[in-house]
Amino acid sequence: MGKPVIYITRKIPDDILQPYQDSFNFRMWAGVDVPVPRDVLLREAASADGILCLLTEKVNREVFAAANNLKIVANMAVGYDNIDVDAAREHNVVVTNTPDVLTETTADLTFALLMAAARRIVEAEKYISDDRWKHWSPYLLAGSDVHGKKIGIVGMGRIGEAVARRAKGFGMTILYHNRSRKNQTEQELGVFYTEFEELLNKADYVVSLVPMTDETKKMFDRKAFQKMKSTAIFINVSRGGVVDEGALHDALTENEIRGAGLDVFENEPIAADHPLLQMQNVVCLPHIGSASIETRTKMLKLCLDNLAAVFDGDDPITPVT
Ligand code: NAP
């Protein structure tokens, strides 16, 4: 039997693939920054034993139906809302993701975004680069304090806990909301469980770290923003789909909340003329939560190790279900 054919949906560095070359026959989309066209993905899936994909690929029923030999889809992300897991199960295809290896890096970015939105870092940098800094004045670009404030983490999972540890260092009071309480985390980190509405009511910083599911879809809607403090800053590093972006825009323009920091959007890449991009009190990033060189390399290796485990007849290391 020949080596399993693995289709990789984006160009990844040769040195990462090198240790796996003896085990697999790699085929790869040559684009570095451009996603694989749908027709190419479907054609390649037809002869693939495994797929290593990114969150830009919708791996749905159409893909599974086209892929008769497929045994595993290794998703290079911890979130897997781009994959139809039910369809995968029906086709006996294993789905894996990349938890843990990106937790600390994503928490770093979450805190950086929170700090940037709170202290108006992007506006301030633009103020200088636009040559508008002529005088110092008491309230010039004055933002919100972070230390000693209340942070409300919605989705106290791996990344939520890592953000809580950072918040502790800033002397923040930490509220969290999950579907289930985490007694051990409460004891270890001194965090307080609160119902969703109470968290919205009390937090100075509301941070979304929930996965995108049917339940979380647009959970940050008009009603949710109306419950927040008028001084609150909303941070989203989970998935754009958990937010009603129109409602967020309304809340910001009507001063129902003070600002936002967004790493993820309903439609990515966000259109250049999107109203949220026109607002000074919103810091927007192009979905770079886990984007450090070290972590992206670990994510790719974990995908490849998952592929290796499955084709060696072992259990996948990080299956999604
Ligand atoms: P995780 O460990 O699974 O944590 C998710 C948490 O959300 C869990 O504690 C879960 O607790 C809670 N949750 C799930 N459904 C909920 C609901 N309906 N209401 C309230 N809480 C709910 O996942 P993670 O590794 O921390 O990652 C979290 C998410 O971050 C990922 O799914 C991904 O979408 C996103 N992410 C984004 C980036 C980026 O680049 N921006 C990078 C990495 C991850 P219960 O089950 O008890 O509710």
CSV table of C-alpha atoms and ligand atoms in Angstrom, one decimal:
chain,number,residue,atom,x,y,z
A,1,MET,CA,0.0,0.0,0.0
A,2,GLY,CA,1.3,3.5,-0.9
A,3,LYS,CA,1.7,6.3,1.6
A,4,PRO,CA,-1.5,8.1,2.7
A,5,VAL,CA,-2.2,11.2,0.6
A,6,ILE,CA,-2.6,14.3,2.8
A,7,TYR,CA,-4.0,17.4,1.2
A,8,ILE,CA,-2.8,20.6,3.0
A,9,THR,CA,-5.0,23.6,2.1
A,10,ARG,CA,-2.3,26.2,2.4
A,11,LYS,CA,1.5,26.4,1.8
A,12,ILE,CA,3.3,25.5,4.9
A,13,PRO,CA,7.1,25.6,5.5
A,14,ASP,CA,9.1,22.6,4.2
A,15,ASP,CA,11.1,22.2,7.4
A,16,ILE,CA,7.8,21.5,9.3
A,17,LEU,CA,6.8,18.8,6.8
A,18,GLN,CA,10.2,17.3,6.5
A,19,PRO,CA,10.0,14.9,9.5
A,20,TYR,CA,6.7,13.5,8.1
A,21,GLN,CA,7.8,13.0,4.5
A,22,ASP,CA,8.6,9.3,4.9
A,23,SER,CA,5.1,8.7,6.2
A,24,PHE,CA,2.9,10.7,3.9
A,25,ASN,CA,2.5,11.8,0.3
A,26,PHE,CA,1.8,15.5,0.8
A,27,ARG,CA,-0.2,17.5,-1.7
A,28,MET,CA,-0.6,21.2,-1.0
A,29,TRP,CA,-2.3,24.3,-2.2
A,30,ALA,CA,0.5,26.7,-3.2
A,31,GLY,CA,-1.1,29.9,-1.9
A,32,VAL,CA,0.5,31.5,1.1
A,33,ASP,CA,-2.1,34.2,1.8
A,34,VAL,CA,-4.9,33.0,-0.5
A,35,PRO,CA,-7.3,30.2,0.5
A,36,VAL,CA,-7.7,27.2,-1.7
A,37,PRO,CA,-10.5,27.7,-4.2
A,38,ARG,CA,-13.6,25.6,-3.5
A,39,ASP,CA,-13.3,23.6,-6.8
A,40,VAL,CA,-9.7,22.7,-6.0
A,41,LEU,CA,-10.5,21.6,-2.5
A,42,LEU,CA,-13.3,19.4,-3.7
A,43,ARG,CA,-11.1,17.9,-6.4
A,44,GLU,CA,-8.2,17.2,-4.0
A,45,ALA,CA,-10.5,15.9,-1.3
A,46,ALA,CA,-11.6,13.2,-3.7
A,47,SER,CA,-8.2,11.5,-3.6
A,48,ALA,CA,-7.1,12.5,-0.1
A,49,ASP,CA,-6.8,10.1,2.9
A,50,GLY,CA,-6.4,13.0,5.2
A,51,ILE,CA,-6.9,16.8,5.1
A,52,LEU,CA,-5.0,19.4,7.0
A,53,CYS,CA,-7.1,22.5,6.8
A,54,LEU,CA,-7.4,26.0,8.2
A,55,LEU,CA,-10.5,27.8,9.6
A,56,THR,CA,-10.9,29.5,6.2
A,57,GLU,CA,-12.2,26.2,4.7
A,58,LYS,CA,-15.8,25.1,5.1
A,59,VAL,CA,-15.5,21.4,5.5
A,60,ASN,CA,-19.2,20.5,5.1
A,61,ARG,CA,-21.3,17.7,3.7
A,62,GLU,CA,-20.2,18.5,0.2
A,63,VAL,CA,-16.6,17.9,1.0
A,64,PHE,CA,-17.3,14.7,2.9
A,65,ALA,CA,-19.5,13.4,0.0
A,66,ALA,CA,-16.6,14.1,-2.4
A,67,ALA,CA,-14.0,12.4,-0.3
A,68,ASN,CA,-14.4,8.6,-0.4
A,69,ASN,CA,-11.0,7.7,1.2
A,70,LEU,CA,-11.0,10.4,3.9
A,71,LYS,CA,-10.1,9.3,7.4
A,72,ILE,CA,-9.2,12.5,9.2
A,73,VAL,CA,-9.6,16.2,9.0
A,74,ALA,CA,-6.9,18.0,11.1
A,75,ASN,CA,-8.1,21.5,11.7
A,76,MET,CA,-5.4,24.1,12.5
A,77,ALA,CA,-7.5,25.9,15.1
A,78,VAL,CA,-9.0,25.1,18.4
A,79,GLY,CA,-12.5,26.3,17.2
A,80,TYR,CA,-14.0,24.0,14.7
A,81,ASP,CA,-17.2,25.7,13.7
A,82,ASN,CA,-15.9,25.6,10.1
A,83,ILE,CA,-16.4,21.8,10.1
A,84,ASP,CA,-19.6,19.9,10.0
A,85,VAL,CA,-18.8,17.4,12.8
A,86,ASP,CA,-22.1,15.5,12.4
A,87,ALA,CA,-21.4,14.9,8.7
A,88,ALA,CA,-17.8,13.8,9.6
A,89,ARG,CA,-19.2,11.3,12.1
A,90,GLU,CA,-21.7,9.9,9.5
A,91,HIS,CA,-18.7,9.4,7.1
A,92,ASN,CA,-16.5,7.9,9.9
A,93,VAL,CA,-14.0,10.7,9.6
A,94,VAL,CA,-12.1,11.8,12.6
A,95,VAL,CA,-11.8,15.5,13.3
A,96,THR,CA,-9.0,17.0,15.3
A,97,ASN,CA,-8.2,20.5,16.5
A,98,THR,CA,-5.3,22.3,18.2
A,99,PRO,CA,-6.2,23.0,21.9
A,100,ASP,CA,-3.7,23.9,24.6
A,101,VAL,CA,-0.8,24.8,22.3
A,102,LEU,CA,-2.4,28.2,21.5
A,103,THR,CA,-3.9,29.0,24.9
A,104,GLU,CA,-1.2,31.3,26.4
A,105,THR,CA,-0.6,33.1,23.1
A,106,THR,CA,-4.3,33.8,22.6
A,107,ALA,CA,-4.6,35.0,26.1
A,108,ASP,CA,-1.6,37.4,25.5
A,109,LEU,CA,-3.4,38.8,22.5
A,110,THR,CA,-6.7,39.1,24.4
A,111,PHE,CA,-5.0,41.1,27.1
A,112,ALA,CA,-3.1,43.2,24.5
A,113,LEU,CA,-6.4,44.0,22.8
A,114,LEU,CA,-8.1,44.9,26.1
A,115,MET,CA,-5.2,47.2,27.0
A,116,ALA,CA,-5.1,48.8,23.6
A,117,ALA,CA,-8.9,49.5,23.7
A,118,ALA,CA,-8.8,50.7,27.3
A,119,ARG,CA,-5.8,53.0,26.9
A,120,ARG,CA,-6.6,54.1,23.3
A,121,ILE,CA,-3.3,52.9,22.0
A,122,VAL,CA,-4.2,52.8,18.3
A,123,GLU,CA,-5.8,56.2,18.4
A,124,ALA,CA,-2.8,57.6,20.2
A,125,GLU,CA,-0.3,56.1,17.7
A,126,LYS,CA,-2.4,57.6,14.8
A,127,TYR,CA,-2.5,60.9,16.6
A,128,ILE,CA,1.2,61.1,16.4
A,129,SER,CA,1.6,59.7,12.9
A,130,ASP,CA,-1.1,62.2,11.7
A,131,ASP,CA,1.2,65.0,13.2
A,132,ARG,CA,-1.6,66.2,15.5
A,133,TRP,CA,0.5,66.2,18.7
A,134,LYS,CA,1.1,69.9,19.3
A,135,HIS,CA,0.6,70.2,23.1
A,136,TRP,CA,0.3,68.0,26.2
A,137,SER,CA,-3.0,68.4,28.0
A,138,PRO,CA,-4.7,66.8,31.0
A,139,TYR,CA,-7.3,64.7,29.2
A,140,LEU,CA,-5.5,64.2,25.9
A,141,LEU,CA,-6.3,60.7,24.8
A,142,ALA,CA,-7.3,59.8,28.4
A,143,GLY,CA,-8.7,56.2,28.5
A,144,SER,CA,-9.9,53.8,31.1
A,145,ASP,CA,-8.0,52.2,33.9
A,146,VAL,CA,-7.5,48.4,33.7
A,147,HIS,CA,-5.9,47.7,37.1
A,148,GLY,CA,-8.3,47.2,39.9
A,149,LYS,CA,-11.4,47.0,37.6
A,150,LYS,CA,-13.9,44.2,37.0
A,151,ILE,CA,-13.3,41.8,34.1
A,152,GLY,CA,-16.2,39.5,33.1
A,153,ILE,CA,-15.1,36.5,31.1
A,154,VAL,CA,-17.8,34.8,29.1
A,155,GLY,CA,-16.4,31.3,28.4
A,156,MET,CA,-14.0,30.4,31.2
A,157,GLY,CA,-12.3,27.5,29.4
A,158,ARG,CA,-8.6,27.1,28.6
A,159,ILE,CA,-8.1,30.6,27.2
A,160,GLY,CA,-10.5,32.2,29.6
A,161,GLU,CA,-8.5,30.9,32.6
A,162,ALA,CA,-5.3,32.1,31.0
A,163,VAL,CA,-6.8,35.5,30.6
A,164,ALA,CA,-8.0,35.4,34.3
A,165,ARG,CA,-4.4,34.7,35.4
A,166,ARG,CA,-3.3,37.8,33.6
A,167,ALA,CA,-6.1,39.8,35.0
A,168,LYS,CA,-5.1,38.7,38.5
A,169,GLY,CA,-1.7,40.3,38.0
A,170,PHE,CA,-3.6,43.6,37.3
A,171,GLY,CA,-5.5,43.3,40.6
A,172,MET,CA,-8.8,42.9,38.7
A,173,THR,CA,-11.9,41.4,40.2
A,174,ILE,CA,-12.8,38.4,37.9
A,175,LEU,CA,-16.3,37.4,37.1
A,176,TYR,CA,-17.0,34.5,34.7
A,177,HIS,CA,-19.9,32.9,33.0
A,178,ASN,CA,-20.1,29.3,31.6
A,179,ARG,CA,-22.9,26.9,31.3
A,180,SER,CA,-21.3,25.0,34.2
A,181,ARG,CA,-19.6,26.2,37.3
A,182,LYS,CA,-15.9,25.5,37.8
A,183,ASN,CA,-15.3,25.1,41.5
A,184,GLN,CA,-11.7,24.2,41.3
A,185,THR,CA,-10.9,27.2,39.1
A,186,GLU,CA,-12.9,29.4,41.5
A,187,GLN,CA,-10.7,28.3,44.4
A,188,GLU,CA,-7.4,28.4,42.5
A,189,LEU,CA,-7.9,31.8,40.7
A,190,GLY,CA,-10.4,33.5,43.0
A,191,VAL,CA,-12.9,34.0,40.2
A,192,PHE,CA,-16.6,34.5,40.8
A,193,TYR,CA,-19.3,32.7,38.9
A,194,THR,CA,-22.1,35.0,37.7
A,195,GLU,CA,-25.2,34.6,35.5
A,196,PHE,CA,-24.7,36.1,32.1
A,197,GLU,CA,-26.9,39.2,32.7
A,198,GLU,CA,-25.3,40.0,36.0
A,199,LEU,CA,-21.9,39.7,34.5
A,200,LEU,CA,-22.9,42.2,31.7
A,201,ASN,CA,-24.3,44.5,34.4
A,202,LYS,CA,-21.2,44.5,36.5
A,203,ALA,CA,-18.1,44.1,34.4
A,204,ASP,CA,-16.0,47.0,33.2
A,205,TYR,CA,-14.5,44.7,30.6
A,206,VAL,CA,-16.7,42.0,29.0
A,207,VAL,CA,-14.5,39.4,27.2
A,208,SER,CA,-16.0,36.8,24.9
A,209,LEU,CA,-14.1,33.5,24.8
A,210,VAL,CA,-17.0,31.1,24.0
A,211,PRO,CA,-16.9,28.7,21.1
A,212,MET,CA,-19.2,29.5,18.2
A,213,THR,CA,-22.2,27.1,18.5
A,214,ASP,CA,-26.0,27.3,17.9
A,215,GLU,CA,-26.3,28.4,21.5
A,216,THR,CA,-23.7,31.2,21.4
A,217,LYS,CA,-24.7,32.6,18.0
A,218,LYS,CA,-25.3,36.3,18.4
A,219,MET,CA,-25.4,36.0,22.2
A,220,PHE,CA,-24.0,39.5,22.3
A,221,ASP,CA,-27.1,41.2,20.9
A,222,ARG,CA,-28.8,44.6,21.4
A,223,LYS,CA,-30.2,43.4,24.8
A,224,ALA,CA,-26.8,42.3,26.0
A,225,PHE,CA,-25.1,45.6,25.1
A,226,GLN,CA,-27.9,47.5,26.8
A,227,LYS,CA,-27.2,45.6,30.0
A,228,MET,CA,-23.6,46.7,30.0
A,229,LYS,CA,-22.2,49.7,31.8
A,230,SER,CA,-22.0,52.9,29.7
A,231,THR,CA,-18.2,52.8,30.5
A,232,ALA,CA,-17.8,49.1,29.5
A,233,ILE,CA,-15.4,47.9,26.9
A,234,PHE,CA,-16.3,44.8,25.0
A,235,ILE,CA,-13.5,42.4,23.8
A,236,ASN,CA,-14.1,39.6,21.3
A,237,VAL,CA,-11.4,37.0,20.6
A,238,SER,CA,-13.7,34.0,20.1
A,239,ARG,CA,-15.7,34.1,16.8
A,240,GLY,CA,-17.4,36.9,15.1
A,241,GLY,CA,-20.7,35.0,14.9
A,242,VAL,CA,-21.3,35.3,18.7
A,243,VAL,CA,-21.9,39.1,18.2
A,244,ASP,CA,-24.6,40.9,16.4
A,245,GLU,CA,-22.3,43.5,14.8
A,246,GLY,CA,-25.2,45.8,13.9
A,247,ALA,CA,-26.2,45.9,17.6
A,248,LEU,CA,-22.6,46.5,18.7
A,249,HIS,CA,-22.3,49.4,16.3
A,250,ASP,CA,-25.6,50.9,17.6
A,251,ALA,CA,-24.4,50.4,21.2
A,252,LEU,CA,-21.1,52.3,20.4
A,253,THR,CA,-22.7,55.1,18.5
A,254,GLU,CA,-25.4,55.6,21.1
A,255,ASN,CA,-22.7,55.6,23.9
A,256,GLU,CA,-24.3,52.6,25.6
A,257,ILE,CA,-20.8,51.2,25.9
A,258,ARG,CA,-17.4,53.0,25.7
A,259,GLY,CA,-15.4,50.9,23.3
A,260,ALA,CA,-14.6,47.6,21.8
A,261,GLY,CA,-11.6,45.4,20.8
A,262,LEU,CA,-12.3,42.8,18.1
A,263,ASP,CA,-10.1,40.1,16.7
A,264,VAL,CA,-12.8,38.3,14.9
A,265,PHE,CA,-15.8,39.2,12.7
A,266,GLU,CA,-18.9,37.7,11.3
A,267,ASN,CA,-17.4,37.8,7.8
A,268,GLU,CA,-13.7,37.6,7.5
A,269,PRO,CA,-11.9,39.4,6.1
A,270,ILE,CA,-14.1,42.4,7.2
A,271,ALA,CA,-15.0,44.7,4.4
A,272,ALA,CA,-12.9,47.9,4.3
A,273,ASP,CA,-16.0,50.1,4.5
A,274,HIS,CA,-17.6,48.2,7.4
A,275,PRO,CA,-19.0,50.7,9.9
A,276,LEU,CA,-17.1,49.2,12.9
A,277,LEU,CA,-13.8,50.1,11.1
A,278,GLN,CA,-14.8,53.7,10.9
A,279,MET,CA,-15.1,54.1,14.7
A,280,GLN,CA,-12.2,55.5,16.7
A,281,ASN,CA,-13.2,53.7,19.9
A,282,VAL,CA,-12.9,50.3,18.3
A,283,VAL,CA,-9.7,48.4,17.9
A,284,CYS,CA,-9.9,45.8,15.1
A,285,LEU,CA,-7.4,43.1,14.4
A,286,PRO,CA,-7.3,40.5,11.5
A,287,HIS,CA,-7.9,37.3,13.6
A,288,ILE,CA,-4.4,37.0,15.0
A,289,GLY,CA,-5.2,35.6,18.4
A,290,SER,CA,-2.8,32.7,18.1
A,291,ALA,CA,-0.4,34.3,15.7
A,292,SER,CA,3.0,34.0,17.2
A,293,ILE,CA,5.7,32.2,15.2
A,294,GLU,CA,6.2,29.7,18.0
A,295,THR,CA,2.5,28.9,18.4
A,296,ARG,CA,1.7,28.7,14.7
A,297,THR,CA,4.5,26.1,14.4
A,298,LYS,CA,3.2,24.1,17.3
A,299,MET,CA,-0.3,24.2,15.8
A,300,LEU,CA,0.9,22.8,12.5
A,301,LYS,CA,3.0,20.1,14.3
A,302,LEU,CA,0.0,19.1,16.3
A,303,CYS,CA,-2.1,18.7,13.2
A,304,LEU,CA,0.7,16.5,11.6
A,305,ASP,CA,1.0,14.5,14.8
A,306,ASN,CA,-2.8,13.9,14.8
A,307,LEU,CA,-2.5,12.7,11.2
A,308,ALA,CA,0.4,10.4,12.1
A,309,ALA,CA,-1.4,8.9,15.1
A,310,VAL,CA,-4.5,8.1,13.0
A,311,PHE,CA,-2.6,6.5,10.2
A,312,ASP,CA,-0.4,4.5,12.7
A,313,GLY,CA,-3.7,3.1,14.0
A,314,ASP,CA,-3.5,5.0,17.3
A,315,ASP,CA,-6.1,7.3,18.9
A,316,PRO,CA,-5.9,10.9,17.7
A,317,ILE,CA,-4.2,13.2,20.2
A,318,THR,CA,-6.8,15.9,20.2
A,319,PRO,CA,-10.1,14.7,18.7
A,320,VAL,CA,-12.9,17.3,18.9
A,321,THR,CA,-15.5,14.9,20.2
B,1,NAP,P1,-12.7,25.8,25.8
B,1,NAP,O1,-11.6,25.4,26.7
B,1,NAP,O2,-13.6,24.8,25.2
B,1,NAP,O3,-13.5,27.0,26.5
B,1,NAP,C1,-14.8,27.4,26.0
B,1,NAP,C2,-15.6,27.8,27.3
B,1,NAP,O4,-16.8,28.3,26.8
B,1,NAP,C3,-15.9,26.6,28.2
B,1,NAP,O5,-15.5,26.9,29.5
B,1,NAP,C4,-17.4,26.4,28.1
B,1,NAP,O6,-17.9,26.1,29.4
B,1,NAP,C5,-17.9,27.8,27.6
B,1,NAP,N1,-19.1,27.8,26.9
B,1,NAP,C6,-19.5,27.0,25.9
B,1,NAP,N2,-20.7,27.2,25.4
B,1,NAP,C7,-21.2,28.2,26.2
B,1,NAP,C8,-22.4,28.9,26.3
B,1,NAP,N3,-23.4,28.5,25.5
B,1,NAP,N4,-22.6,29.8,27.3
B,1,NAP,C9,-21.6,30.1,28.1
B,1,NAP,N5,-20.4,29.5,28.1
B,1,NAP,C10,-20.2,28.5,27.2
B,1,NAP,O7,-12.0,26.6,24.5
B,1,NAP,P2,-10.7,27.5,24.4
B,1,NAP,O8,-9.6,26.7,24.0
B,1,NAP,O9,-10.6,28.4,25.6
B,1,NAP,O10,-11.2,28.4,23.1
B,1,NAP,C11,-12.3,29.2,23.2
B,1,NAP,C12,-12.7,29.7,21.8
B,1,NAP,O11,-11.7,30.8,21.5
B,1,NAP,C13,-12.5,28.8,20.7
B,1,NAP,O12,-13.7,28.0,20.5
B,1,NAP,C14,-12.3,29.6,19.5
B,1,NAP,O13,-13.5,29.9,18.8
B,1,NAP,C15,-11.7,30.9,20.1
B,1,NAP,N6,-10.3,31.1,19.7
B,1,NAP,C16,-10.0,32.2,18.9
B,1,NAP,C17,-8.7,32.5,18.6
B,1,NAP,C18,-8.3,33.7,17.8
B,1,NAP,O14,-7.3,33.7,17.0
B,1,NAP,N7,-9.1,34.8,17.9
B,1,NAP,C19,-7.7,31.6,19.0
B,1,NAP,C20,-8.0,30.5,19.7
B,1,NAP,C21,-9.3,30.3,20.1
B,1,NAP,P3,-19.3,25.2,29.5
B,1,NAP,O15,-19.2,24.0,28.6
B,1,NAP,O16,-19.4,24.9,31.0
B,1,NAP,O17,-20.4,26.2,29.1
